[in-house]
Coordinates of C-alpha atoms in Angstrom, one line a residue:
Chain V
M1 CA 56.3 -15.2 -26.3
K2 CA 56.1 -18.5 -24.4
V3 CA 58.2 -18.9 -21.5
R4 CA 59.6 -22.2 -20.3
P5 CA 59.1 -23.0 -16.6
S6 CA 62.2 -23.5 -14.8
L7 CA 64.1 -26.9 -14.7
L8 CA 63.1 -27.2 -10.9
V9 CA 59.4 -27.1 -11.8
E10 CA 59.4 -29.5 -14.5
T11 CA 61.6 -32.1 -12.7
G12 CA 59.6 -31.7 -9.7
A13 CA 56.4 -32.2 -11.5
R14 CA 57.7 -35.4 -13.0
T15 CA 57.9 -37.0 -9.5
M16 CA 55.1 -35.1 -7.8
V17 CA 52.4 -35.7 -10.2
P18 CA 52.4 -39.6 -10.1
T19 CA 52.6 -39.5 -6.3
L20 CA 49.7 -37.1 -6.0
L21 CA 47.6 -39.3 -8.1
V22 CA 48.4 -42.4 -6.2
V23 CA 47.7 -40.7 -2.9
S24 CA 44.4 -39.2 -4.1
A25 CA 43.3 -42.7 -5.5
F26 CA 44.1 -44.0 -1.7
L27 CA 42.0 -41.3 -0.2
L28 CA 39.2 -42.1 -2.5
V29 CA 39.2 -45.8 -1.6
V30 CA 39.6 -45.5 2.2
G31 CA 37.0 -42.7 2.3
H32 CA 34.1 -44.7 3.3
D33 CA 35.5 -45.7 6.6
S34 CA 38.6 -43.4 7.3
P35 CA 39.3 -39.8 6.7
G36 CA 39.3 -39.1 3.0
G37 CA 36.6 -39.7 0.2
G38 CA 35.8 -38.5 -3.3
F39 CA 35.8 -34.7 -2.5
V40 CA 39.2 -34.7 -1.0
G41 CA 40.8 -37.1 -3.3
G42 CA 39.3 -35.3 -6.2
L43 CA 40.8 -32.0 -4.9
L44 CA 44.3 -33.7 -4.6
A45 CA 44.1 -35.0 -8.2
G46 CA 43.0 -31.6 -9.1
G47 CA 46.2 -30.4 -7.3
A48 CA 48.2 -32.8 -9.4
L49 CA 46.6 -31.2 -12.6
L50 CA 47.5 -27.9 -11.3
V51 CA 51.2 -28.9 -11.1
V52 CA 50.9 -30.3 -14.5
F53 CA 49.4 -26.9 -15.6
L54 CA 52.3 -25.0 -14.1
S55 CA 54.9 -27.1 -15.7
G56 CA 53.5 -27.7 -19.1
G57 CA 50.6 -25.2 -19.7
R58 CA 47.2 -26.0 -21.2
A59 CA 48.6 -28.5 -23.8
A60 CA 50.0 -30.7 -21.1
V61 CA 46.7 -30.7 -19.1
T62 CA 44.7 -31.4 -22.3
S63 CA 46.8 -34.2 -23.3
M64 CA 46.7 -35.8 -19.9
L65 CA 42.9 -36.0 -19.8
P66 CA 41.6 -38.9 -21.8
V67 CA 38.3 -37.1 -22.5
P68 CA 37.1 -33.5 -22.7
A69 CA 36.9 -31.9 -19.1
G70 CA 33.1 -31.3 -19.4
A71 CA 32.7 -34.9 -20.2
I72 CA 34.4 -36.0 -16.9
L73 CA 32.2 -33.7 -15.0
G74 CA 29.2 -35.3 -16.7
A75 CA 30.3 -38.8 -16.1
G76 CA 30.8 -38.0 -12.5
I77 CA 27.4 -36.6 -12.0
M78 CA 25.9 -39.5 -13.8
T79 CA 27.7 -42.0 -11.7
A80 CA 26.7 -40.2 -8.4
V81 CA 23.2 -40.0 -9.5
A82 CA 23.2 -43.6 -10.9
T83 CA 24.2 -44.7 -7.3
A84 CA 21.5 -42.5 -5.8
I85 CA 18.8 -44.1 -8.0
G86 CA 20.4 -47.6 -7.5
G87 CA 18.6 -47.6 -4.2
L88 CA 15.3 -47.2 -6.0
V89 CA 16.1 -49.9 -8.4
F90 CA 16.4 -52.3 -5.4
G91 CA 13.3 -51.2 -3.9
R92 CA 14.8 -49.2 -1.2
A93 CA 15.0 -45.3 -0.7
L94 CA 16.6 -42.7 -2.8
L95 CA 20.5 -42.8 -2.0
D96 CA 20.2 -45.7 0.0
A97 CA 23.6 -47.7 0.4
G98 CA 24.3 -51.3 -0.2
K99 CA 27.6 -53.3 0.8
L100 CA 29.5 -56.1 -1.0
E101 CA 31.4 -58.5 1.1
I102 CA 34.4 -60.0 -0.8
D103 CA 36.4 -62.8 0.6
A104 CA 39.7 -62.8 -1.2
G105 CA 41.5 -65.4 0.8
W106 CA 45.2 -64.5 1.3
F107 CA 44.4 -60.7 0.6
G108 CA 41.9 -60.7 3.5
S109 CA 38.2 -59.9 3.3
W110 CA 37.0 -56.5 2.0
S111 CA 33.6 -54.8 2.2
V112 CA 32.9 -52.5 -0.6
G113 CA 29.8 -50.2 -0.2
S114 CA 27.9 -48.6 -2.9
A115 CA 29.1 -45.4 -1.2
L116 CA 32.5 -46.0 -2.9
L117 CA 30.7 -45.7 -6.4
F118 CA 29.0 -42.5 -5.1
D119 CA 32.5 -41.2 -4.1
V120 CA 34.0 -42.2 -7.4
G121 CA 31.3 -39.9 -8.9
V122 CA 32.1 -37.0 -6.6
F123 CA 35.9 -37.6 -7.5
L124 CA 35.2 -37.2 -11.2
V125 CA 33.1 -34.2 -10.7
V126 CA 35.8 -32.5 -8.7
V127 CA 38.6 -33.4 -11.1
G128 CA 36.4 -32.3 -14.1
L129 CA 35.6 -29.1 -12.5
V130 CA 39.2 -28.2 -11.5
S131 CA 40.3 -29.0 -15.1
T132 CA 37.4 -26.9 -16.6
V133 CA 38.4 -24.1 -14.3
L134 CA 42.1 -24.5 -15.4
L135 CA 41.4 -24.6 -19.1
Q136 CA 38.9 -21.9 -19.2
L137 CA 40.5 -19.4 -16.7
G138 CA 44.1 -20.2 -16.2
D139 CA 46.6 -18.2 -18.2
P140 CA 44.3 -16.0 -20.4
E141 CA 47.1 -15.2 -22.8
E142 CA 47.3 -18.7 -24.0
R143 CA 43.5 -19.1 -24.7
E144 CA 42.8 -20.0 -28.3
E145 CA 39.6 -18.0 -28.4
Chain E
M1 CA 4.9 -43.1 -5.2
T2 CA 8.0 -42.4 -3.0
T3 CA 9.9 -43.4 -6.1
V4 CA 8.2 -40.8 -8.3
V5 CA 9.0 -38.1 -5.7
S6 CA 12.7 -39.2 -5.6
L7 CA 12.8 -39.2 -9.3
L8 CA 11.6 -35.6 -9.5
V9 CA 14.9 -34.6 -8.3
A10 CA 17.0 -37.3 -9.8
V11 CA 15.7 -37.0 -13.5
P12 CA 17.1 -33.4 -14.0
L13 CA 20.3 -34.5 -12.6
V14 CA 20.7 -37.4 -14.9
A15 CA 20.1 -34.9 -17.7
V16 CA 22.9 -32.6 -16.4
G17 CA 25.2 -35.5 -16.6
L18 CA 24.0 -36.6 -20.1
A19 CA 24.1 -32.9 -21.3
L20 CA 27.7 -32.7 -20.5
V21 CA 28.8 -36.1 -21.9
L22 CA 26.9 -36.1 -25.1
P23 CA 29.1 -34.6 -28.0
S24 CA 26.6 -33.4 -30.5
L25 CA 24.0 -30.5 -29.9
A26 CA 21.2 -32.4 -31.6
L27 CA 21.5 -35.2 -29.1
R28 CA 21.9 -32.8 -26.2
R29 CA 18.6 -31.0 -27.3
A30 CA 16.7 -34.4 -27.5
V31 CA 17.9 -35.6 -24.2
S32 CA 17.1 -32.2 -22.5
M33 CA 13.6 -32.0 -23.9
A34 CA 13.0 -35.7 -23.0
A35 CA 14.2 -35.1 -19.4
S36 CA 12.0 -32.0 -19.1
L37 CA 8.9 -33.7 -20.5
A38 CA 9.5 -36.7 -18.2
S39 CA 9.7 -34.2 -15.2
L40 CA 6.4 -32.7 -16.3
V41 CA 4.6 -36.0 -16.4
L42 CA 6.0 -37.2 -13.2
S43 CA 5.0 -34.0 -11.3
V44 CA 1.5 -34.1 -12.6
I45 CA 1.3 -37.7 -11.3
V46 CA 2.5 -36.7 -7.9
L47 CA 0.0 -33.7 -7.9
V48 CA -3.0 -36.2 -8.7
S49 CA -1.6 -38.7 -6.2
V50 CA -1.2 -36.2 -3.2
D51 CA -4.5 -34.3 -4.0
G52 CA -6.4 -37.7 -3.9
G53 CA -4.8 -39.0 -0.9
D54 CA -2.2 -38.3 1.8
A55 CA 1.1 -36.2 1.5
I56 CA 4.1 -38.4 0.4
S57 CA 7.2 -38.5 2.6
V58 CA 10.5 -40.0 1.5
A59 CA 13.2 -40.8 3.9
V60 CA 16.4 -40.2 1.9
G61 CA 19.0 -42.9 2.1
G62 CA 16.6 -45.0 4.1
W63 CA 17.3 -42.9 7.2
T64 CA 14.1 -41.8 8.8
A65 CA 13.9 -38.1 9.9
P66 CA 15.0 -36.3 12.1
I67 CA 18.2 -38.3 11.6
G68 CA 18.1 -38.4 8.0
I69 CA 16.8 -35.8 5.3
Q70 CA 13.1 -35.9 4.5
L71 CA 11.5 -35.1 1.2
V72 CA 7.9 -34.2 1.6
A73 CA 5.3 -33.7 -1.3
D74 CA 2.1 -32.2 -0.2
R75 CA -0.7 -30.4 -2.2
F76 CA 1.2 -27.0 -2.3
A77 CA 4.4 -28.5 -3.3
G78 CA 2.7 -30.8 -5.9
L79 CA 0.9 -27.7 -7.5
M80 CA 4.2 -25.8 -7.5
L81 CA 6.1 -28.6 -9.1
A82 CA 3.4 -29.2 -11.7
V83 CA 3.3 -25.6 -12.8
S84 CA 7.1 -25.0 -12.5
S85 CA 7.9 -28.0 -14.8
T86 CA 5.4 -26.8 -17.1
A87 CA 7.1 -23.5 -17.5
L88 CA 10.5 -25.1 -17.6
F89 CA 9.3 -27.4 -20.5
G90 CA 7.8 -24.4 -22.4
V91 CA 10.9 -22.3 -22.1
L92 CA 13.1 -25.1 -23.0
A93 CA 11.1 -25.7 -26.2
Y94 CA 11.4 -21.9 -26.9
A95 CA 15.2 -22.0 -26.3
V96 CA 15.6 -25.0 -28.6
G97 CA 13.4 -23.4 -31.2
Q98 CA 15.3 -20.1 -31.0
R99 CA 18.7 -22.0 -31.8
D100 CA 21.0 -19.1 -30.7
T101 CA 20.9 -19.8 -26.9
D102 CA 22.2 -23.2 -26.8
D103 CA 24.4 -22.8 -30.0
A104 CA 26.4 -20.0 -28.4
F105 CA 26.5 -21.5 -24.9
P106 CA 27.4 -25.3 -25.0
A107 CA 26.6 -25.9 -21.3
F108 CA 23.1 -24.3 -21.5
H109 CA 21.3 -27.6 -21.3
A110 CA 23.3 -28.9 -18.3
T111 CA 23.0 -25.6 -16.4
Y112 CA 19.2 -25.4 -17.1
H113 CA 18.7 -28.8 -15.8
A114 CA 20.8 -28.1 -12.7
L115 CA 18.5 -25.1 -12.1
A116 CA 15.5 -27.5 -12.5
A117 CA 16.9 -29.9 -10.1
G118 CA 17.5 -27.0 -7.4
V119 CA 13.9 -25.8 -7.9
A120 CA 12.3 -29.3 -7.5
L121 CA 14.3 -29.9 -4.5
A122 CA 13.3 -26.6 -2.9
F123 CA 9.7 -27.5 -3.3
L124 CA 10.1 -31.0 -2.0
T125 CA 12.5 -30.6 0.9
G126 CA 11.2 -31.1 4.5
D127 CA 14.5 -29.9 6.1
L128 CA 15.8 -26.5 6.5
F129 CA 19.3 -27.2 5.5
T130 CA 18.4 -29.0 2.4
L131 CA 16.3 -26.0 1.4
F132 CA 19.6 -24.0 1.8
V133 CA 21.2 -26.5 -0.4
A134 CA 18.4 -26.5 -3.0
F135 CA 18.6 -22.5 -3.2
E136 CA 22.5 -22.9 -3.6
I137 CA 22.0 -25.4 -6.5
M138 CA 19.2 -23.1 -8.2
L139 CA 21.2 -19.8 -7.6
T140 CA 24.7 -21.2 -8.7
A141 CA 23.1 -22.5 -12.0
S142 CA 21.3 -19.1 -12.3
Y143 CA 24.8 -17.2 -11.9
V144 CA 26.1 -19.4 -14.6
L145 CA 23.0 -18.7 -16.9
I146 CA 22.9 -14.9 -16.3
T147 CA 26.6 -14.2 -16.7
H148 CA 27.6 -16.5 -19.7
R149 CA 27.3 -13.7 -22.3
S150 CA 30.2 -11.9 -20.8
E151 CA 29.9 -8.5 -22.2
A152 CA 31.0 -5.5 -20.1
A153 CA 27.5 -4.1 -19.4
Q154 CA 26.0 -7.6 -18.7
V155 CA 28.9 -8.4 -16.3
R156 CA 28.4 -5.1 -14.5
S157 CA 24.7 -5.5 -13.8
T158 CA 24.9 -9.1 -13.0
M159 CA 27.6 -8.5 -10.6
T160 CA 24.8 -6.9 -8.4
Y161 CA 22.6 -10.1 -8.8
V162 CA 25.5 -12.4 -7.8
V163 CA 26.7 -10.3 -4.7
V164 CA 22.9 -10.0 -3.6
G165 CA 22.4 -13.6 -4.0
L166 CA 25.4 -14.4 -1.9
V167 CA 24.6 -11.9 0.8
A168 CA 21.2 -13.5 1.0
S169 CA 22.6 -17.0 1.1
G170 CA 25.1 -15.8 3.9
L171 CA 22.1 -14.5 6.0
F172 CA 20.1 -17.6 5.3
L173 CA 23.0 -19.7 6.9
I174 CA 23.0 -17.5 9.8
G175 CA 19.3 -18.1 10.2
I176 CA 19.6 -21.8 10.1
G177 CA 22.3 -21.6 12.7
L178 CA 20.2 -19.5 15.1
A179 CA 17.1 -21.9 14.4
Y180 CA 19.2 -24.8 15.1
A181 CA 20.6 -23.3 18.3
A182 CA 17.1 -22.5 19.4
T183 CA 15.5 -25.8 18.7
G184 CA 18.3 -28.4 18.2
T185 CA 16.8 -29.6 14.7
V186 CA 16.8 -28.6 11.0
N187 CA 13.7 -30.8 10.2
L188 CA 10.9 -28.4 9.6
I189 CA 8.2 -30.5 11.1
E190 CA 10.3 -31.1 14.3
M191 CA 11.3 -27.5 14.4
A192 CA 7.6 -26.4 14.2
D193 CA 6.8 -28.5 17.2
R194 CA 9.9 -27.2 19.2
L195 CA 9.6 -23.4 18.3
G196 CA 6.4 -23.5 20.5
D197 CA 8.5 -23.7 23.5
V198 CA 11.0 -21.0 22.4
D199 CA 11.0 -17.6 23.9
S200 CA 8.7 -15.5 21.9
G201 CA 11.2 -12.7 21.2
T202 CA 13.7 -15.2 19.9
R203 CA 11.2 -16.9 17.7
A204 CA 10.0 -13.5 16.1
G205 CA 13.6 -12.6 15.5
I206 CA 14.4 -15.8 13.6
G207 CA 11.0 -15.5 11.9
W208 CA 11.7 -12.0 10.4
L209 CA 15.3 -13.0 9.6
F210 CA 13.8 -15.8 7.2
F211 CA 11.3 -13.4 5.8
M212 CA 14.0 -10.9 4.9
V213 CA 16.2 -13.7 3.4
F214 CA 13.5 -15.1 1.3
G215 CA 12.3 -11.6 0.8
I216 CA 15.4 -10.8 -0.9
K217 CA 15.0 -13.8 -3.3
A218 CA 11.4 -13.0 -3.9
A219 CA 12.1 -9.4 -4.5
I220 CA 9.5 -7.8 -2.0
F221 CA 9.7 -4.0 -1.0
P222 CA 12.3 -2.8 -0.2
L223 CA 14.8 -5.7 -1.1
F224 CA 13.8 -5.6 -4.9
F225 CA 16.5 -3.2 -6.3
W226 CA 18.6 -6.1 -7.7
L227 CA 16.0 -7.4 -10.0
P228 CA 15.0 -4.9 -12.7
D229 CA 18.9 -4.3 -13.4
S230 CA 19.8 -7.8 -13.8
Y231 CA 17.1 -9.9 -15.2
P232 CA 16.6 -8.0 -18.7
T233 CA 20.4 -8.4 -19.6
A234 CA 20.2 -12.2 -20.0
V235 CA 19.0 -13.9 -23.2
T236 CA 15.3 -14.3 -23.5
P237 CA 14.7 -17.9 -22.4
V238 CA 16.8 -17.3 -19.2
T239 CA 15.0 -14.1 -18.4
A240 CA 11.7 -15.9 -18.9
I241 CA 12.4 -18.8 -16.6
F242 CA 14.0 -16.5 -13.9
A243 CA 10.9 -14.3 -14.0
G244 CA 8.6 -17.1 -14.0
L245 CA 10.1 -19.3 -11.5
L246 CA 13.1 -17.9 -9.2
T247 CA 11.2 -15.3 -7.3
K248 CA 8.3 -17.5 -6.9
V249 CA 10.4 -20.2 -5.2
G250 CA 11.3 -17.3 -2.8
V251 CA 7.6 -16.8 -2.2
Y252 CA 7.0 -20.4 -1.7
A253 CA 9.8 -20.5 0.9
I254 CA 8.1 -17.5 2.6
V255 CA 4.7 -19.0 2.6
R256 CA 6.2 -22.5 3.8
T257 CA 8.2 -20.9 6.6
Q258 CA 5.6 -18.5 7.8
T259 CA 2.7 -20.9 8.0
L260 CA 4.6 -23.7 9.4
L261 CA 7.3 -22.4 11.7
F262 CA 6.0 -18.9 12.5
P263 CA 2.1 -19.1 12.2
S264 CA 0.2 -16.0 13.2
D265 CA -3.3 -16.1 14.7
G266 CA -4.9 -13.3 12.6
P267 CA -3.8 -10.9 9.8
S268 CA -0.4 -9.6 9.9
T269 CA -0.4 -5.8 9.5
F270 CA 3.4 -5.8 9.0
I271 CA 3.2 -8.4 6.0
L272 CA 0.1 -6.6 4.5
I273 CA 1.9 -3.2 4.5
I274 CA 5.0 -4.7 2.8
A275 CA 2.7 -6.3 0.3
G276 CA 0.9 -3.0 -0.4
L277 CA 4.2 -1.1 -0.8
T278 CA 5.5 -4.0 -3.1
M279 CA 2.4 -3.8 -5.5
V280 CA 2.6 0.0 -5.7
I281 CA 6.2 0.7 -5.9
G282 CA 6.6 -2.0 -8.5
V283 CA 3.8 -0.9 -10.7
L284 CA 5.0 2.7 -10.5
G285 CA 8.5 1.6 -11.4
A286 CA 7.1 -0.2 -14.4
I287 CA 5.3 2.8 -15.7
A288 CA 8.4 4.8 -15.8
Q289 CA 10.3 2.4 -18.0
G290 CA 10.7 2.6 -21.8
D291 CA 11.9 -1.0 -22.6
I292 CA 9.5 -4.0 -22.8
K293 CA 11.8 -6.4 -20.6
R294 CA 12.4 -3.7 -18.0
I295 CA 8.7 -2.9 -17.7
L296 CA 8.0 -6.6 -17.3
S297 CA 10.7 -7.0 -14.7
F298 CA 9.1 -4.1 -12.6
H299 CA 5.9 -5.9 -12.9
I300 CA 7.4 -9.1 -11.5
I301 CA 7.9 -7.2 -8.1
S302 CA 4.5 -5.7 -8.2
Q303 CA 2.8 -9.0 -8.6
I304 CA 5.0 -10.6 -5.8
G305 CA 3.0 -8.0 -3.6
Y306 CA -0.4 -9.9 -4.4
M307 CA 1.0 -13.3 -3.3
I308 CA 2.4 -11.7 -0.1
M309 CA -0.9 -10.0 0.4
G310 CA -2.8 -13.3 0.4
L311 CA -0.2 -14.8 2.9
G312 CA -0.7 -11.8 5.2
F313 CA -4.5 -12.4 5.7
F314 CA -3.4 -15.7 7.5
T315 CA -6.8 -17.3 6.4
V316 CA -7.6 -20.3 4.4
A317 CA -9.2 -18.3 1.7
G318 CA -6.3 -15.8 1.5
L319 CA -3.5 -18.5 1.3
A320 CA -5.7 -20.4 -1.3
A321 CA -6.0 -17.3 -3.4
A322 CA -2.3 -16.6 -3.1
I323 CA -1.5 -20.1 -4.2
V324 CA -3.9 -19.7 -7.2
F325 CA -2.2 -16.4 -8.0
I326 CA 1.3 -18.0 -7.8
V327 CA 0.2 -20.8 -10.2
H328 CA -1.2 -18.1 -12.7
Q329 CA 2.0 -15.9 -12.4
V330 CA 4.3 -18.6 -13.1
I331 CA 3.0 -19.3 -16.5
V332 CA 1.7 -15.7 -17.4
K333 CA 5.0 -14.1 -16.4
T334 CA 7.0 -16.6 -18.4
V335 CA 4.7 -15.9 -21.4
M336 CA 5.1 -12.2 -21.2
F337 CA 8.9 -12.4 -21.3
L338 CA 8.9 -14.9 -24.2
V339 CA 6.5 -12.6 -26.1
G340 CA 8.8 -9.7 -25.3
G341 CA 11.6 -11.9 -26.9
L342 CA 9.6 -12.4 -29.9
V343 CA 9.3 -8.7 -30.4
E344 CA 13.0 -8.4 -29.8
T345 CA 13.9 -11.2 -32.3
S346 CA 11.7 -9.6 -34.9
S347 CA 13.0 -6.1 -34.6
G348 CA 16.3 -6.4 -32.8
T349 CA 15.2 -4.0 -30.0
G350 CA 12.8 -4.1 -27.0
R351 CA 12.7 -0.3 -26.6
L352 CA 9.3 1.1 -27.2
R353 CA 10.7 4.2 -28.8
D354 CA 12.3 2.1 -31.6
V355 CA 9.7 -0.4 -32.6
S356 CA 6.0 -0.1 -33.5
G357 CA 3.4 -1.7 -35.6
V358 CA 4.1 -5.4 -34.7
L359 CA 0.5 -6.1 -35.0
H360 CA 0.4 -5.3 -38.6
R361 CA 3.7 -7.0 -39.6
Y362 CA 3.6 -10.2 -37.3
P363 CA 0.2 -10.5 -36.0
V364 CA 0.8 -13.8 -34.3
I365 CA 3.1 -12.1 -31.7
A366 CA 0.1 -9.6 -30.9
V367 CA -2.3 -12.6 -30.6
L368 CA 0.1 -14.1 -28.1
F369 CA 0.6 -10.9 -26.2
L370 CA -3.1 -9.8 -25.7
P371 CA -4.3 -12.7 -23.5
A372 CA -1.2 -12.7 -21.5
A373 CA -1.3 -8.9 -20.9
L374 CA -4.9 -8.9 -20.0
S375 CA -4.5 -11.8 -17.8
L376 CA -1.5 -10.0 -16.1
A377 CA -3.8 -7.0 -15.4
G378 CA -6.6 -9.3 -14.1
L379 CA -9.4 -8.8 -16.6
P380 CA -12.0 -11.7 -16.9
P381 CA -12.0 -14.3 -18.5
F382 CA -8.4 -14.8 -18.1
S383 CA -6.4 -16.6 -15.4
G384 CA -5.3 -13.5 -13.6
F385 CA -8.9 -12.5 -12.9
V386 CA -9.5 -15.9 -10.9
G387 CA -6.4 -15.2 -8.7
K388 CA -7.3 -11.6 -8.1
L389 CA -11.0 -12.2 -7.5
A390 CA -10.1 -14.8 -4.9
L391 CA -7.6 -12.4 -3.2
V392 CA -10.2 -9.6 -3.0
Q393 CA -12.8 -11.8 -1.7
A394 CA -10.4 -13.4 0.9
G395 CA -9.4 -9.5 1.8
F396 CA -13.0 -8.6 2.4
S397 CA -13.8 -11.5 4.6
A398 CA -10.7 -10.8 6.6
G399 CA -11.8 -7.3 6.9
Q400 CA -8.7 -5.8 5.3
W401 CA -10.3 -3.1 3.2
I402 CA -7.1 -0.7 2.7
V403 CA -4.7 -3.3 1.2
V404 CA -7.6 -4.6 -1.1
G405 CA -8.1 -1.1 -2.3
V406 CA -4.4 -0.6 -2.9
S407 CA -4.4 -3.8 -4.8
L408 CA -7.2 -2.8 -7.1
F409 CA -5.4 0.6 -7.7
A410 CA -2.3 -1.2 -8.6
S411 CA -4.2 -3.4 -11.0
I412 CA -5.4 -0.4 -12.9
L413 CA -1.9 0.9 -13.1
T414 CA -0.8 -2.6 -14.5
L415 CA -3.5 -2.3 -17.2
F416 CA -2.3 1.2 -17.9
S417 CA 1.4 -0.1 -18.4
M418 CA 0.3 -3.0 -20.4
T419 CA -1.7 -0.6 -22.8
K420 CA 1.6 1.2 -22.9
I421 CA 3.5 -1.7 -24.4
W422 CA 0.5 -2.5 -26.6
A423 CA 0.1 1.1 -27.9
G424 CA 4.0 1.5 -28.2
A425 CA 5.1 -1.6 -29.8
F426 CA 2.0 -3.2 -31.4
W427 CA 0.0 -0.3 -32.7
G428 CA 1.0 2.3 -35.3
S429 CA 2.8 1.8 -38.6
P430 CA 5.5 -0.9 -38.7
T431 CA 9.0 0.2 -38.3
T432 CA 11.6 -0.8 -40.9
N433 CA 13.6 -2.8 -38.4
L434 CA 10.8 -5.4 -38.3
T435 CA 12.6 -7.8 -40.7
R436 CA 13.0 -11.1 -39.1
R437 CA 10.0 -13.5 -38.8
P438 CA 10.2 -15.3 -35.5
G439 CA 10.8 -18.9 -35.7
R440 CA 7.7 -21.3 -35.9
A441 CA 9.1 -23.5 -32.9
M442 CA 9.3 -20.2 -30.7
V443 CA 5.8 -19.1 -31.5
A444 CA 4.6 -22.6 -30.9
A445 CA 6.4 -22.9 -27.5
T446 CA 4.8 -19.4 -26.5
G447 CA 1.5 -20.5 -27.8
G448 CA 1.5 -23.5 -25.7
L449 CA 2.2 -21.7 -22.5
V450 CA -0.7 -19.2 -23.4
A451 CA -2.9 -22.2 -23.9
V452 CA -1.9 -23.5 -20.4
S453 CA -2.6 -19.9 -19.0
L454 CA -6.2 -20.2 -20.7
F455 CA -6.6 -23.5 -19.3
I456 CA -5.9 -22.2 -15.8
A457 CA -8.6 -19.8 -16.2
F458 CA -11.0 -22.5 -17.5
A459 CA -10.1 -24.7 -14.6
G460 CA -10.3 -21.9 -12.2
Q461 CA -12.8 -23.5 -9.9
P462 CA -11.3 -27.0 -9.5
L463 CA -7.9 -25.2 -9.1
L464 CA -9.2 -23.1 -6.3
E465 CA -10.6 -26.1 -4.5
V466 CA -7.2 -27.8 -4.8
A467 CA -5.5 -24.6 -3.5
T468 CA -8.1 -24.4 -0.6
R469 CA -7.2 -27.9 0.5
A470 CA -3.5 -27.1 0.2
A471 CA -4.1 -23.9 2.3
Q472 CA -5.9 -25.9 5.0
D473 CA -2.9 -28.2 5.1
L474 CA -0.8 -25.4 5.4
L475 CA -2.6 -23.5 8.3
T476 CA -3.4 -26.7 10.3
G477 CA 0.3 -28.1 10.0
G478 CA -0.8 -30.7 7.3
A479 CA -1.0 -34.4 7.6
V480 CA 2.7 -34.8 7.5
T481 CA 4.6 -36.3 10.4
I482 CA 8.2 -36.7 11.1
G483 CA 9.5 -39.7 9.2
G484 CA 6.1 -40.9 8.1
S485 CA 3.3 -39.7 5.9

């Protein structure tokens, strides 16, 4: 028998999940120069997925992910390794970092490091891993196999 | 060349990502095989390059050591990389040919390449902490590979494997902490310089802690108990690559740390005693078993003793012999388990009691088994003979008669237990359970590795020369400096 989660959890999830995702994206972006980064951001996004799982079960998590969890994990590893190899392509060392200075007029000038791309990879790996764990191990009674 | 060395770690990781993203099994197989072949080619290029010239040093991220992480490819690392990627490619071809392994376990290719990346990083790193990371990548992948068939019996026996692995990792981390406290660095070359000033008692303590940690991974006496219980429970390709590679990465780490960080002036009696006990206890364990994979698992332990013996002499000849022996073992041990798997595939069992007459029913399996088994026992003209002869000669010139005698005794027992498998499974009248002909691709993959093992015997002299140069590098501190090559 499937038990519906309490009203509190469902309503709470509705406001918590978007907030958590925005904060996790913020942590990811500022991570290069300030506290944060792909791993922390990924864990927070994973936490958001956990809240979704608690309020809506496997189905809610699956419908929230655009692609299978394993593919997110793989895409993350490839992004991170691509950044590492990027150093080689530009004739530098493995994992060497580059920086792009953007002058956006009114919005100020930003510097975007290739470390951000690496962090995006880490972020995806963590999110992919958390969702794989949730889908594989969470709530065994609901498993289809 | 630094690019090629970097790619040796990067290529398997790209394969991990692709194997997770690609939706169809056929595509995953193709990418996986291509990546493995690419690693093989790259590692041979690196070996040829480092043997002809200087060792290659890579400053990861453009940060020179000791601030950054250094990857170092010298002759020893080059040899290990070449032989390990050969074994990895052969076993992957077997697994793809077998079809069950990656059918039943969608993430097989991703995990397999994660293991390959860990192994490559372990051979290449010039930094103690990165060695820890490499071991963790390798072991975490191995935990997944060994437990994925989650049946009760398998989970029970692999629990030991996982727990022992975690304990060893914990001790390793403590060792790194102690070494860092004593020297203020984790870069191996800088650490080797500074350890000279450290109090000899502290130095010996750290040295034996590392010997124990890597000894657990390498399954030396008395730290081998986890191996024979856990390895045979996995599927054949997984057992084969574990048997061929994982313990040898432990031996590599022992040789690397003992020669670079804790060199001994003369033969180390302690290491030689451990080596002798490992050989004898391992082979005695093998004789008592009645299952092909369990017999072979005990032989892994026994053969580790020979490698440790070569290290224990602390001479160029001894180390060179040990290196040749490791190269031979990686291939032959892998082949033995693959052949064991072929017997199991054809009959459904690996118990010597329940299968006989393979020779008459499927002679091709016997043809593959014989050279590998004789090589394992060390008979000429096979590859084991080259390694053992070099070890015995090194032992004589170091004046270590007793341990050499023990090693020859263990060799005779090895031959005995090989004849036990031969007489049990291959001779006699064919049993009725011999019904499934092993697939062509599996036989071809095994045959390819047998050919490599014959080639090692054929190229024994050049191999010994390369190994001698590698051993000279190891004992003289090599040509590698911090941050440069």
